[in-house]
Amino acid sequence: MEIKRREFLKLLGGASGAIALGSFGCNQFIDVPDKIIEIAKNGAGIESWKNTICALCPGGCGIKVRLIDGIPVYIKGNPIYPVNQGGMCPLGHSALELLFNPDRVKSPLKKIGLPGGGKWESLNWDEALNIISKKIIELRNEGRPHQVVFLDGSNQHGLMKDHIERFMKAYGSPNYFQFPSIKNDAVPYHLLQGNSKIPSYDFLNAKYVLSFGINYLEESYSPVYYTKLYSYLRGSTGEGRTRFVHIDSRMSLTSANADRWIPITPGTYGALALGIAFVLIKEKLIDANFIKSHTSGYEDWVDKNGIMHLGYKNNVLANYYPERVFQITGVQSETILELARELGNNHPSLVLGGDGSSNNTNGTFSQMAVHSLNALLGNFEKDGGIFYVDETPLKNLPHFELDDIAKQGIEQNPFGNSLDMAFPFADFSIQTLIQNILAEKPYPISVLFIYKGNPLFQTLNHHEFIEALKKIPLVVSFDSFINETNEYANIILPDHTFLEQWNIISNVPSVGFSHIGIQQPVIEPIYDTRSSADILIELGNKAYGNNTKPFPFEDYVSEIKYRVEGVYNSGEGAIVTEGLKGSWLEFLNQRGWHIGTYDSFDEFWNLLLERGGWWNPIRKKKGFSEIFNTPTRKFEFYSQVLKNRIDDIVKKKGIDNSTHDIEFVLGRLNIKTRGDVIFLPHHEPIPYDDGMPIYLTTFQPITNRDGHASNLPLMQEMFGFLTRHYWTSWVELNPETASAYGISDDDWVWIESVNGSIKAKAKIHPGVMPSVAAVPFGLGHTSYGRYAKDYGVNPNSIMKNLYDTINGIPATQSTKVKISKAK
Amino acid sequence: MSKWAMVIDLDKCTGCGDCIAACKIENNIAIVDPEEANSGRVMFWIEMVSVYEGEFPNIKIKRFPKPCFHCENPPCTKVCPVHATYKNDEGLVGQIYHRCIGCRYCMVACPYTVKVFNWYEPEWPVEFRKCFNPDVSVRTKGVVEKCSFCAHRLIKVKEEVDLEGRDIQDGDYMPACAESCPADAIYFGDLENKESKVYNLAKSSRAKREMENLGTEPKVVYLSKRE
Amino acid sequence: MKLNVVNVLIPIIAIVFIFALWVLFAGQSPIIQPISYNHKVHIEEAGLECIDCHKYAESMTRASIPNIDLCEDCHGDEPISKSPEEKKLIEFIEQKQNIPWKQIYSVPDHVYFSHRRHVVIGELNCSNCHGNVSELTAPAQYPFLIPSMGNCIDCHKQLKITNDCLACHF
């Protein structure tokens, strides 16, 4: 025991100039520069607070940072910020460990030796930026600016997206991609509604909430926002309290808190949704008026050529009767009846899906099936239903002229488009990117910029991704840490942590009002780091030949200020303030008054910094024509959008639109269904391997969403705080499954797929479906600093290289495995 | 004299673990070596307990955050040979680290197992005192520690209200966990103050006290519709 | 063989005694400050109050020790006096280097001591703990009142202030 402890101490001490304390106090985990120690030693202990926005997950919570003599010592929620109203999640509290992390990149680094070899040399900023600007100027001079690709992994919903897009456009490349991308998440809605917006859900007025796989209290877009809504509803003790029912293969935080948890076989959520639709239709629990006036494809229909097409109703009635759905999903027929009756009789009732139900090869079709229930119930633009928030009134950036090189560049075929026919609705799939780089098609990539994130760790197909990264002559990473992806960068430009940086977070998806939150530095940068946004301004304003500069701003904060002027000018909404409830604002608004009046923009801006954000709880009512942008201007059970796109692919491919061509295309898309059913919400079977009896599913604990919190010691310790697994991975098994394999609690278990195997400790409990092995995602890093490296396992590393066939999202729930007790 | 108490509404609590993180950062609680942590030496002043109930597929889970219960009749103080753990006039069960000799009798006596022991020496340069929270000391090897209801915050609040020349009001004094709970599930206040939320909630029909039959009179009360 | 108890005990007692003496006196070697600051001149001639330099004595836990950013408000390029100590100060100011003052009064980190509480709420005078600083022409080399728990408790008992451990120890 003692020896191991010492080894750990050595590990903690490290080499990189971190203070080797050999201790188990709080301070062993932080690396504080001398200048800060000096302040801490001599300061008078003056306390102050600063508001900013947490950037550790996409949720966009307002936080208050406690500073002693200007040094951050504690973080709590901003009580007046409407998204989280003072609430926090564990992740937010550990932001200080990010700021003072000993593994931060403290100066620009240049790779020496082999890619991935872990050897770096320090550069000064001028040297680093010269290498980059020389390369990108050269590419422009050669007329190849489109060979620059920008991969944004920050997963933040703010102004950085516009900023980077503008840089890329001015430079002359159409290749700006986000990973993960909201647009991909929105594909099911796009297919049914012709509208790529993530809906918001009126939980507060709903009587019944049925959720399919979407772990909204833990994963999703903004867990704290949903926790607030949930607990508010739970706080009311009256009879009419909202009932929550959650469907998931594993008892997640959301399932555990629901009134009822329905375990389901992974990858069959769509079938269950349609089984429920069957009962709703049979028992006439549907909103017939809405279906009649605002949907198309419900009944069988005849097209303009006189051909009869199958409608949603008859497809559901023929194929999704409860007994068959039980066969597919493992959910008892009686349960399906109960769910449908509860859903149909408790108005208003809401249906939502995501996470576990969407990260499958059939994810898009499943989500379509789930969302179709909302159409059956007529859940749009009404109390307790689905609604869409307005865009924030930010000012657009000034127009600028593109030069000829840029014009030519952005006309090129975007690199994210599939060469083949895969993923017809993905603007971007990491799989497409990898394949295109390896094939050098439609053109080779010369420069790859990566802004934060860690796609290599988060996706599947690690091996090919590494080969692709090695192939690119110049990979530049903007990040604060060296992670798996950055290991293959040629240059790392250290960014500030979010506590040292300016940004605006606006309209986090699915949050029920438009809002902006201002991220401001709470402390001066503690190392020689620079804001990536400012670097892009510098690079973007290089004299490429066009005289107009895309960024007429000194720095990013001036750009933010410029854009926020639009919010001030609009006169809408208000800066967040104490005791300001949405209903009060609405009351004033109805009488034509404004609460948010400010004497000048400066006053507005200063107040914004002081309070942390702006919001507008008043929403413009939207007509159905606005939310249904489909060819029929209706909610399309039969997706014309999908039909048209697949027809296009077939046309491009084929000569005479023969059945042979259609077969070929559907085969490549991995669609097993044939005929009209393809374009209707349906259950698409997942191609599992034979001889693999156990479903491998993953989940993301709130302490370490998408694996980027693994460098924070507190989050590593708390990784399994519910199951008491600290700094390590585990596998959750149902007692029935465990006993079938002779596995007991805390045994080591091998999990083996066709791609390899991982070992984890067993946690046996009844909160998981039989024949399912649930492994948390987040650990198993091979890089990313001393606290992340070599703890736990990454379940993605043994997953099959599968993607949602339509929107290209990695299918992290579609692999089957063998398990055995490790000897 | 005040009597400080906590009410945790389990109908609202989601089990997200925010209270644990808030507590660890606020109180400078040490992070323990991974292997040692997994052998049961992990240090949380508030932890999340999960109990599965029922048979698959009709499973319910009872989950509750468990801080020190600050018993009115604490078993731990009676066994302390050096008066390092004691109950003060306001009902807070204090743990005075520099008195503690590390005998761990109190850990054995506590029926709720909320006390943790420092197995290792947290050595750190004195300059680091300010990181993170300068209001709370970092404990040394060989002493027992536990949830203090963030008593250091009470002292500050008292100072503030004395300066303003008023009494402490409900909501002035909040421990870190109660302050940042995203579900607003943790209430904190004075049981002697009839206006306070905890006074009224503690009398609710949903109120339950853990292991009441031991006569410890815990001042952490759970609210739950479930039995 | 039987041990002679006295023969063993005497050296042990001697060692303990020497060690105790060493502990007692080593902790109390005089503290010499980098500049021999004259409180008397500043108070009597410059008319300063304690709070003018120890700015946070009434508002924070720490009273704070002033440094060049405060000194330079009065001491510019031209010396005010002929004191060699002022020359040293001006050198520090010119080099923009903080004066490495040595703290005489400090409490361990498990003790919470608030100046604000003692000065404003408790209405104590600075001299109650720090002695008659206004008469000092050179910095104190020893604390006037050692900030020990014994001294704290004595005063708390006398003034009938709480002796609860949780009033100071966290």
mmCIF file of C-alpha atoms in Angstrom, chain A residues 1 4-5 8 19 21 23-30 32 37 40-41 45 66 68-69 73-74 76 86-90 93 96-97 224 227-228 230-231 234-235 241 251 253 256-259 261 263 702 713-714 717-718 721-722 724-728 734 765-766 768 770 791, chain B residues 11-18 20-22 24-26 28-38 42-44 47-50 52 54 56-61 63 120-125 127-128 130-135 138 153 156 176 179-184 206 225:
data_model
loop_
_atom_site.group_PDB
_atom_site.id
_atom_site.type_symbol
_atom_site.label_atom_id
_atom_site.label_comp_id
_atom_site.label_asym_id
_atom_site.label_seq_id
_atom_site.Cartn_x
_atom_site.Cartn_y
_atom_site.Cartn_z
ATOM 1 C CA MET A 1 0.000 0.000 0.000
ATOM 2 C CA LYS A 4 1.756 2.508 -4.302
ATOM 3 C CA ARG A 5 1.042 5.676 -2.463
ATOM 4 C CA PHE A 8 1.160 8.165 -6.857
ATOM 5 C CA ILE A 19 4.898 22.229 -7.423
ATOM 6 C CA LEU A 21 4.137 18.781 -2.775
ATOM 7 C CA SER A 23 0.718 15.768 -0.105
ATOM 8 C CA PHE A 24 -2.906 14.908 0.106
ATOM 9 C CA GLY A 25 -4.208 18.337 0.898
ATOM 10 C CA CYS A 26 -6.172 20.385 -1.549
ATOM 11 C CA ASN A 27 -3.114 22.090 -2.865
ATOM 12 C CA GLN A 28 -1.321 19.143 -4.290
ATOM 13 C CA PHE A 29 -3.609 19.438 -7.244
ATOM 14 C CA ILE A 30 -2.983 22.970 -8.221
ATOM 15 C CA VAL A 32 -0.147 28.391 -8.724
ATOM 16 C CA ILE A 37 1.379 33.181 -4.283
ATOM 17 C CA ALA A 40 -2.032 35.485 -1.461
ATOM 18 C CA LYS A 41 0.750 35.978 1.058
ATOM 19 C CA GLY A 45 -7.908 39.419 2.130
ATOM 20 C CA ARG A 66 -15.496 34.630 -5.231
ATOM 21 C CA ILE A 68 -9.861 37.063 -2.427
ATOM 22 C CA ASP A 69 -7.436 39.823 -3.383
ATOM 23 C CA VAL A 73 -11.274 30.794 -4.523
ATOM 24 C CA TYR A 74 -14.865 29.622 -4.919
ATOM 25 C CA LYS A 76 -21.350 29.517 -6.915
ATOM 26 C CA GLY A 86 -28.253 30.073 -8.637
ATOM 27 C CA GLY A 87 -28.073 26.328 -9.203
ATOM 28 C CA MET A 88 -24.856 24.559 -10.104
ATOM 29 C CA CYS A 89 -23.686 21.113 -11.055
ATOM 30 C CA PRO A 90 -20.570 19.403 -9.677
ATOM 31 C CA HIS A 93 -17.365 23.918 -8.941
ATOM 32 C CA LEU A 96 -10.686 26.429 -10.283
ATOM 33 C CA GLU A 97 -8.873 23.158 -10.893
ATOM 34 C CA VAL A 224 -29.156 22.539 -14.504
ATOM 35 C CA THR A 227 -33.114 20.275 -12.859
ATOM 36 C CA LYS A 228 -34.602 23.638 -11.926
ATOM 37 C CA TYR A 230 -38.001 19.410 -12.506
ATOM 38 C CA SER A 231 -37.574 20.405 -8.877
ATOM 39 C CA ARG A 234 -41.770 18.445 -7.700
ATOM 40 C CA GLY A 235 -42.045 21.187 -5.111
ATOM 41 C CA ARG A 241 -48.521 17.469 -10.178
ATOM 42 C CA MET A 251 -31.523 3.772 -14.708
ATOM 43 C CA LEU A 253 -30.363 10.152 -13.102
ATOM 44 C CA ALA A 256 -34.145 7.436 -11.114
ATOM 45 C CA ASN A 257 -36.053 10.647 -10.555
ATOM 46 C CA ALA A 258 -38.992 9.828 -12.791
ATOM 47 C CA ASP A 259 -42.226 8.582 -11.309
ATOM 48 C CA TRP A 261 -38.828 3.970 -15.209
ATOM 49 C CA PRO A 263 -36.445 -0.423 -19.063
ATOM 50 C CA ILE A 702 -22.790 14.583 -14.920
ATOM 51 C CA PRO A 713 -8.998 15.830 -9.868
ATOM 52 C CA LEU A 714 -12.262 16.467 -8.053
ATOM 53 C CA GLU A 717 -12.712 11.401 -7.689
ATOM 54 C CA MET A 718 -16.432 12.050 -8.067
ATOM 55 C CA PHE A 721 -19.905 9.022 -6.672
ATOM 56 C CA LEU A 722 -23.245 7.228 -6.999
ATOM 57 C CA ARG A 724 -18.622 4.463 -5.268
ATOM 58 C CA HIS A 725 -16.129 4.031 -8.038
ATOM 59 C CA TYR A 726 -13.500 6.736 -7.803
ATOM 60 C CA TRP A 727 -11.033 7.542 -10.619
ATOM 61 C CA THR A 728 -12.125 4.420 -12.430
ATOM 62 C CA ASN A 734 -28.423 -6.670 -14.117
ATOM 63 C CA HIS A 765 -27.822 -3.666 -9.575
ATOM 64 C CA PRO A 766 -31.379 -4.019 -10.833
ATOM 65 C CA VAL A 768 -30.204 -1.845 -15.815
ATOM 66 C CA PRO A 770 -30.840 -7.645 -18.592
ATOM 67 C CA TYR A 791 -7.407 5.964 -15.385
ATOM 68 C CA ASP B 11 -38.920 14.670 -3.617
ATOM 69 C CA LYS B 12 -36.952 17.486 -5.225
ATOM 70 C CA CYS B 13 -33.381 16.186 -4.919
ATOM 71 C CA THR B 14 -32.183 14.584 -8.155
ATOM 72 C CA GLY B 15 -28.940 13.168 -6.775
ATOM 73 C CA CYS B 16 -26.745 15.228 -9.100
ATOM 74 C CA GLY B 17 -23.912 15.496 -6.588
ATOM 75 C CA ASP B 18 -23.553 19.259 -6.722
ATOM 76 C CA ILE B 20 -20.635 17.131 -2.735
ATOM 77 C CA ALA B 21 -18.557 19.244 -5.093
ATOM 78 C CA ALA B 22 -19.613 22.535 -3.480
ATOM 79 C CA LYS B 24 -15.324 19.745 -1.186
ATOM 80 C CA ILE B 25 -14.215 23.047 -2.666
ATOM 81 C CA GLU B 26 -15.673 25.225 0.103
ATOM 82 C CA ASN B 28 -10.712 22.382 1.240
ATOM 83 C CA ILE B 29 -11.345 18.677 1.606
ATOM 84 C CA ALA B 30 -8.422 16.568 0.489
ATOM 85 C CA ILE B 31 -8.556 14.406 -2.589
ATOM 86 C CA VAL B 32 -7.239 10.964 -1.782
ATOM 87 C CA ASP B 33 -5.097 8.633 -3.849
ATOM 88 C CA PRO B 34 -7.329 6.654 -6.260
ATOM 89 C CA GLU B 35 -6.516 3.242 -4.860
ATOM 90 C CA GLU B 36 -6.997 4.393 -1.287
ATOM 91 C CA ALA B 37 -10.226 6.125 -2.225
ATOM 92 C CA ASN B 38 -11.608 2.901 -3.646
ATOM 93 C CA VAL B 42 -12.311 8.732 0.200
ATOM 94 C CA MET B 43 -13.226 11.927 1.997
ATOM 95 C CA PHE B 44 -16.677 13.426 1.543
ATOM 96 C CA GLU B 47 -22.184 11.845 0.310
ATOM 97 C CA MET B 48 -24.922 10.414 -1.863
ATOM 98 C CA VAL B 49 -26.479 7.160 -0.709
ATOM 99 C CA SER B 50 -28.419 4.999 -3.162
ATOM 100 C CA TYR B 52 -32.533 0.113 -4.764
ATOM 101 C CA GLY B 54 -38.274 -3.526 -5.669
ATOM 102 C CA PHE B 56 -36.845 -5.613 -11.916
ATOM 103 C CA PRO B 57 -38.524 -4.042 -13.875
ATOM 104 C CA ASN B 58 -40.430 -2.186 -11.147
ATOM 105 C CA ILE B 59 -37.442 -0.578 -9.551
ATOM 106 C CA LYS B 60 -37.430 2.495 -7.409
ATOM 107 C CA ILE B 61 -34.334 4.099 -6.099
ATOM 108 C CA ARG B 63 -31.266 8.373 -2.994
ATOM 109 C CA TYR B 120 -2.236 11.170 5.110
ATOM 110 C CA GLU B 121 -0.326 14.297 5.839
ATOM 111 C CA PRO B 122 -1.489 17.211 3.792
ATOM 112 C CA GLU B 123 1.800 19.079 3.597
ATOM 113 C CA TRP B 124 1.709 22.290 1.721
ATOM 114 C CA PRO B 125 3.625 25.521 1.711
ATOM 115 C CA GLU B 127 1.701 30.449 0.989
ATOM 116 C CA PHE B 128 -1.029 28.189 -0.291
ATOM 117 C CA LYS B 130 -5.385 31.122 0.326
ATOM 118 C CA CYS B 131 -6.085 28.442 -2.188
ATOM 119 C CA PHE B 132 -8.781 27.508 -2.206
ATOM 120 C CA ASN B 133 -10.907 28.765 0.633
ATOM 121 C CA PRO B 134 -8.859 30.849 3.082
ATOM 122 C CA ASP B 135 -11.640 30.705 5.672
ATOM 123 C CA VAL B 138 -6.533 22.282 5.789
ATOM 124 C CA ARG B 153 -19.937 31.101 7.242
ATOM 125 C CA LYS B 156 -19.023 35.874 8.995
ATOM 126 C CA ALA B 176 -22.312 25.782 0.551
ATOM 127 C CA GLU B 179 -26.659 27.580 -1.463
ATOM 128 C CA SER B 180 -25.817 25.925 -4.758
ATOM 129 C CA CYS B 181 -28.285 23.024 -4.909
ATOM 130 C CA PRO B 182 -29.774 23.197 -8.418
ATOM 131 C CA ALA B 183 -32.964 21.523 -7.234
ATOM 132 C CA ASP B 184 -33.458 23.895 -4.276
ATOM 133 C CA ARG B 206 -43.421 14.271 5.001
ATOM 134 C CA LYS B 225 -43.656 11.220 0.255
#
